[in-house]
mmCIF file of N, CA and C in Angstrom:
data_model
loop_
_atom_site.group_PDB
_atom_site.id
_atom_site.type_symbol
_atom_site.label_atom_id
_atom_site.label_comp_id
_atom_site.label_asym_id
_atom_site.label_seq_id
_atom_site.Cartn_x
_atom_site.Cartn_y
_atom_site.Cartn_z
ATOM 1 N N UNK A 37 16.640 -15.919 -35.200
ATOM 2 C CA UNK A 37 18.050 -15.781 -34.691
ATOM 3 C C UNK A 37 19.144 -15.904 -35.962
ATOM 4 N N UNK A 38 19.954 -15.091 -36.019
ATOM 5 C CA UNK A 38 21.037 -14.908 -36.669
ATOM 6 C C UNK A 38 22.235 -15.238 -36.023
ATOM 7 N N UNK A 39 23.460 -15.772 -36.694
ATOM 8 C CA UNK A 39 24.726 -15.776 -35.720
ATOM 9 C C UNK A 39 25.072 -14.381 -35.188
ATOM 10 N N UNK A 40 25.084 -13.344 -36.000
ATOM 11 C CA UNK A 40 25.605 -12.278 -35.420
ATOM 12 C C UNK A 40 24.871 -11.653 -34.203
ATOM 13 N N UNK A 41 23.411 -11.952 -34.316
ATOM 14 C CA UNK A 41 22.557 -11.585 -33.202
ATOM 15 C C UNK A 41 23.000 -12.277 -31.947
ATOM 16 N N UNK A 42 23.097 -13.722 -32.226
ATOM 17 C CA UNK A 42 23.310 -14.600 -31.014
ATOM 18 C C UNK A 42 24.815 -14.219 -30.486
ATOM 19 N N UNK A 43 25.719 -13.802 -31.295
ATOM 20 C CA UNK A 43 26.945 -13.159 -30.340
ATOM 21 C C UNK A 43 26.930 -11.989 -29.676
ATOM 22 N N UNK A 44 26.059 -11.196 -30.300
ATOM 23 C CA UNK A 44 25.855 -9.884 -29.855
ATOM 24 C C UNK A 44 25.146 -10.174 -28.660
ATOM 25 N N UNK A 45 24.078 -10.735 -28.492
ATOM 26 C CA UNK A 45 23.165 -10.854 -27.152
ATOM 27 C C UNK A 45 24.062 -11.595 -26.026
ATOM 28 N N UNK A 46 24.840 -12.814 -26.527
ATOM 29 C CA UNK A 46 25.621 -13.387 -25.667
ATOM 30 C C UNK A 46 26.589 -12.518 -24.986
ATOM 31 N N UNK A 47 27.271 -11.746 -25.630
ATOM 32 C CA UNK A 47 28.264 -10.827 -25.246
ATOM 33 C C UNK A 47 27.583 -9.649 -24.215
ATOM 34 N N UNK A 48 26.399 -9.390 -24.793
ATOM 35 C CA UNK A 48 25.833 -8.404 -24.020
ATOM 36 C C UNK A 48 25.530 -8.950 -22.359
ATOM 37 N N UNK A 49 25.345 -10.231 -22.427
ATOM 38 C CA UNK A 49 24.942 -10.934 -21.222
ATOM 39 C C UNK A 49 26.332 -11.388 -20.338
ATOM 40 N N UNK A 50 27.272 -11.259 -21.012
ATOM 41 C CA UNK A 50 28.484 -11.509 -20.463
ATOM 42 C C UNK A 50 28.781 -13.134 -20.535
ATOM 43 N N UNK A 51 28.228 -13.604 -21.383
ATOM 44 C CA UNK A 51 28.137 -15.075 -21.410
ATOM 45 C C UNK A 51 29.299 -15.546 -22.102
ATOM 46 N N UNK A 52 29.933 -16.768 -21.854
ATOM 47 C CA UNK A 52 30.780 -17.448 -22.769
ATOM 48 C C UNK A 52 29.977 -18.370 -23.703
ATOM 49 N N UNK A 53 30.421 -18.969 -24.841
ATOM 50 C CA UNK A 53 29.724 -20.030 -25.451
ATOM 51 C C UNK A 53 29.251 -21.177 -24.604
ATOM 52 N N UNK A 54 30.079 -21.369 -23.659
ATOM 53 C CA UNK A 54 30.030 -22.640 -22.709
ATOM 54 C C UNK A 54 28.828 -22.361 -21.909
ATOM 55 N N UNK A 55 28.562 -20.921 -21.359
ATOM 56 C CA UNK A 55 27.338 -20.767 -20.466
ATOM 57 C C UNK A 55 26.045 -20.779 -21.287
ATOM 58 N N UNK A 56 26.363 -20.273 -22.623
ATOM 59 C CA UNK A 56 25.146 -20.007 -23.564
ATOM 60 C C UNK A 56 24.660 -21.509 -23.782
ATOM 61 N N UNK A 57 25.755 -22.519 -24.128
ATOM 62 C CA UNK A 57 25.172 -23.743 -24.174
ATOM 63 C C UNK A 57 24.661 -24.521 -23.047
ATOM 64 N N UNK A 58 25.008 -24.077 -21.985
ATOM 65 C CA UNK A 58 24.399 -24.676 -21.043
ATOM 66 C C UNK A 58 23.152 -24.237 -20.523
ATOM 67 N N UNK A 59 22.791 -23.120 -20.720
ATOM 68 C CA UNK A 59 21.608 -22.349 -20.697
ATOM 69 C C UNK A 59 20.659 -22.743 -21.722
ATOM 70 N N UNK A 60 21.129 -22.915 -22.716
ATOM 71 C CA UNK A 60 20.305 -23.488 -23.959
ATOM 72 C C UNK A 60 20.147 -24.934 -23.996
ATOM 73 N N UNK A 61 20.756 -25.802 -23.124
ATOM 74 C CA UNK A 61 20.779 -27.222 -23.174
ATOM 75 C C UNK A 61 21.130 -27.668 -24.550
ATOM 76 N N UNK A 62 22.331 -26.908 -24.933
ATOM 77 C CA UNK A 62 22.827 -27.489 -26.257
ATOM 78 C C UNK A 62 24.313 -27.734 -26.111
ATOM 79 N N UNK A 63 24.994 -28.540 -26.765
ATOM 80 C CA UNK A 63 26.539 -28.696 -26.925
ATOM 81 C C UNK A 63 27.288 -27.356 -27.294
ATOM 82 N N UNK A 64 28.631 -27.092 -26.710
ATOM 83 C CA UNK A 64 29.031 -26.198 -26.938
ATOM 84 C C UNK A 64 29.396 -26.072 -28.522
ATOM 85 N N UNK A 65 29.693 -27.385 -29.050
ATOM 86 C CA UNK A 65 29.937 -27.318 -30.384
ATOM 87 C C UNK A 65 28.886 -26.648 -31.357
ATOM 88 N N UNK A 66 27.698 -27.065 -30.772
ATOM 89 C CA UNK A 66 26.518 -26.417 -31.695
ATOM 90 C C UNK A 66 26.399 -24.864 -31.604
ATOM 91 N N UNK A 67 26.829 -24.448 -30.522
ATOM 92 C CA UNK A 67 26.623 -22.927 -30.207
ATOM 93 C C UNK A 67 27.790 -22.358 -31.276
ATOM 94 N N UNK A 68 28.879 -23.122 -30.871
ATOM 95 C CA UNK A 68 30.060 -22.567 -31.795
ATOM 96 C C UNK A 68 29.722 -22.559 -33.124
ATOM 97 N N UNK A 69 29.321 -23.606 -33.605
ATOM 98 C CA UNK A 69 28.744 -23.971 -35.308
ATOM 99 C C UNK A 69 27.943 -22.794 -35.576
ATOM 100 N N UNK A 70 27.013 -22.504 -34.691
ATOM 101 C CA UNK A 70 25.846 -21.759 -35.018
ATOM 102 C C UNK A 70 26.454 -20.183 -35.288
ATOM 103 N N UNK A 71 27.450 -19.807 -34.205
ATOM 104 C CA UNK A 71 27.833 -18.476 -34.080
ATOM 105 C C UNK A 71 28.943 -18.203 -35.452
ATOM 106 N N UNK A 72 29.120 -19.288 -35.956
ATOM 107 C CA UNK A 72 30.188 -19.233 -36.948
ATOM 108 C C UNK A 72 29.421 -19.388 -38.355
ATOM 109 N N UNK A 73 28.156 -19.692 -38.286
ATOM 110 C CA UNK A 73 27.425 -19.616 -39.583
ATOM 111 C C UNK A 73 27.242 -20.881 -39.973
ATOM 112 N N UNK A 74 27.828 -21.964 -39.436
ATOM 113 C CA UNK A 74 27.684 -23.411 -39.904
ATOM 114 C C UNK A 74 26.562 -23.946 -39.593
ATOM 115 N N UNK A 75 25.757 -23.651 -38.824
ATOM 116 C CA UNK A 75 24.645 -24.464 -38.248
ATOM 117 C C UNK A 75 23.321 -23.907 -38.867
ATOM 118 N N UNK A 76 22.207 -24.580 -38.714
ATOM 119 C CA UNK A 76 21.050 -24.270 -39.266
ATOM 120 C C UNK A 76 20.654 -23.211 -38.688
ATOM 121 N N UNK A 77 20.059 -22.089 -39.543
ATOM 122 C CA UNK A 77 19.191 -21.037 -39.020
ATOM 123 C C UNK A 77 17.615 -21.519 -38.512
ATOM 124 N N UNK A 78 17.316 -22.697 -38.956
ATOM 125 C CA UNK A 78 16.030 -23.148 -38.787
ATOM 126 C C UNK A 78 16.116 -24.523 -37.798
ATOM 127 N N UNK A 79 15.096 -25.072 -36.992
ATOM 128 C CA UNK A 79 15.131 -25.999 -36.245
ATOM 129 C C UNK A 79 15.421 -25.717 -34.734
ATOM 130 N N UNK A 80 15.928 -26.717 -34.122
ATOM 131 C CA UNK A 80 15.683 -26.643 -32.702
ATOM 132 C C UNK A 80 16.861 -25.805 -32.029
ATOM 133 N N UNK A 81 18.021 -25.609 -32.851
ATOM 134 C CA UNK A 81 19.134 -24.753 -31.998
ATOM 135 C C UNK A 81 18.722 -23.417 -32.141
ATOM 136 N N UNK A 82 18.498 -22.579 -33.244
ATOM 137 C CA UNK A 82 17.850 -21.229 -33.044
ATOM 138 C C UNK A 82 16.801 -21.073 -31.941
ATOM 139 N N UNK A 83 15.964 -21.839 -31.952
ATOM 140 C CA UNK A 83 14.710 -21.789 -30.704
ATOM 141 C C UNK A 83 15.305 -22.054 -29.483
ATOM 142 N N UNK A 84 16.149 -22.914 -29.360
ATOM 143 C CA UNK A 84 16.919 -22.917 -27.893
ATOM 144 C C UNK A 84 17.765 -21.952 -27.243
ATOM 145 N N UNK A 85 18.450 -21.340 -28.361
ATOM 146 C CA UNK A 85 19.080 -20.009 -28.205
ATOM 147 C C UNK A 85 18.330 -18.781 -27.699
ATOM 148 N N UNK A 86 17.304 -18.681 -28.602
ATOM 149 C CA UNK A 86 16.060 -17.589 -28.325
ATOM 150 C C UNK A 86 15.478 -17.824 -27.033
ATOM 151 N N UNK A 87 14.960 -18.930 -26.470
ATOM 152 C CA UNK A 87 14.443 -19.554 -25.343
ATOM 153 C C UNK A 87 15.534 -18.903 -24.061
ATOM 154 N N UNK A 88 16.829 -19.385 -24.315
ATOM 155 C CA UNK A 88 17.624 -19.107 -23.286
ATOM 156 C C UNK A 88 17.879 -17.550 -22.966
ATOM 157 N N UNK A 89 17.863 -16.832 -24.200
ATOM 158 C CA UNK A 89 17.983 -15.401 -24.135
ATOM 159 C C UNK A 89 16.887 -14.968 -23.303
ATOM 160 N N UNK A 90 15.533 -15.406 -23.750
ATOM 161 C CA UNK A 90 14.468 -14.562 -22.957
ATOM 162 C C UNK A 90 14.165 -15.004 -21.714
ATOM 163 N N UNK A 91 15.009 -16.380 -21.326
ATOM 164 C CA UNK A 91 14.978 -16.629 -19.903
ATOM 165 C C UNK A 91 15.862 -15.659 -18.963
ATOM 166 N N UNK A 92 16.550 -14.990 -19.837
ATOM 167 C CA UNK A 92 17.644 -14.219 -19.065
ATOM 168 C C UNK A 92 16.793 -12.724 -19.255
ATOM 169 N N UNK A 93 15.870 -12.484 -20.000
ATOM 170 C CA UNK A 93 15.105 -11.191 -19.726
ATOM 171 C C UNK A 93 14.986 -10.432 -21.060
ATOM 172 N N UNK A 94 15.724 -11.198 -21.799
ATOM 173 C CA UNK A 94 15.656 -10.502 -23.407
ATOM 174 C C UNK A 94 14.585 -10.972 -24.212
ATOM 175 N N UNK A 95 13.765 -10.110 -24.453
ATOM 176 C CA UNK A 95 12.503 -10.363 -25.415
ATOM 177 C C UNK A 95 12.726 -10.394 -26.643
ATOM 178 N N UNK A 96 12.600 -11.190 -27.622
ATOM 179 C CA UNK A 96 13.083 -11.171 -29.187
ATOM 180 C C UNK A 96 11.945 -11.594 -29.973
ATOM 181 N N UNK A 97 11.943 -11.145 -31.229
ATOM 182 C CA UNK A 97 10.975 -11.574 -32.205
ATOM 183 C C UNK A 97 11.241 -12.948 -32.671
ATOM 184 N N UNK A 98 10.700 -13.410 -33.502
ATOM 185 C CA UNK A 98 10.960 -14.885 -34.066
ATOM 186 C C UNK A 98 12.216 -15.105 -34.687
ATOM 187 N N UNK A 99 12.750 -13.754 -35.408
ATOM 188 C CA UNK A 99 13.992 -14.037 -35.924
ATOM 189 C C UNK A 99 15.150 -13.646 -34.950
ATOM 190 N N UNK A 100 14.844 -13.174 -33.683
ATOM 191 C CA UNK A 100 15.990 -13.223 -32.700
ATOM 192 C C UNK A 100 16.349 -11.701 -32.360
ATOM 193 N N UNK A 101 15.752 -10.748 -33.278
ATOM 194 C CA UNK A 101 15.878 -9.412 -32.979
ATOM 195 C C UNK A 101 15.349 -9.038 -31.622
ATOM 196 N N UNK A 102 15.822 -8.166 -30.927
ATOM 197 C CA UNK A 102 15.447 -7.850 -29.686
ATOM 198 C C UNK A 102 13.960 -6.897 -29.722
ATOM 199 N N UNK A 103 12.916 -7.013 -29.024
ATOM 200 C CA UNK A 103 11.665 -6.519 -29.131
ATOM 201 C C UNK A 103 11.691 -5.428 -28.071
ATOM 202 N N UNK A 104 11.088 -4.381 -28.405
ATOM 203 C CA UNK A 104 10.808 -3.132 -27.473
ATOM 204 C C UNK A 104 9.783 -3.771 -26.449
ATOM 205 N N UNK A 105 10.045 -3.240 -25.285
ATOM 206 C CA UNK A 105 9.040 -3.366 -24.251
ATOM 207 C C UNK A 105 7.645 -2.814 -24.467
ATOM 208 N N UNK A 106 6.543 -3.577 -24.186
ATOM 209 C CA UNK A 106 5.229 -3.174 -24.500
ATOM 210 C C UNK A 106 5.190 -1.869 -23.578
ATOM 211 N N UNK A 107 4.199 -0.788 -24.078
ATOM 212 C CA UNK A 107 4.059 0.535 -23.253
ATOM 213 C C UNK A 107 2.644 0.135 -22.819
ATOM 214 N N UNK A 108 2.511 0.584 -21.482
ATOM 215 C CA UNK A 108 0.950 0.222 -21.140
ATOM 216 C C UNK A 108 0.304 1.439 -21.106
#
């Protein structure tokens, strides 16, 4: 998950930083710092963000890039 990808996905879903923080069970300051590139790109913050996006139906690779839906 990169800061740019996080901002893009959040905006695509129409979420504020506050809404994303709530859905990811993070503080607003953690989301804000991450999106500004001041947070760690490793550890629990990116994972929490990725899980919040996935819970909203956006499937991502481990780096946070959207993943194409599987074709049966």
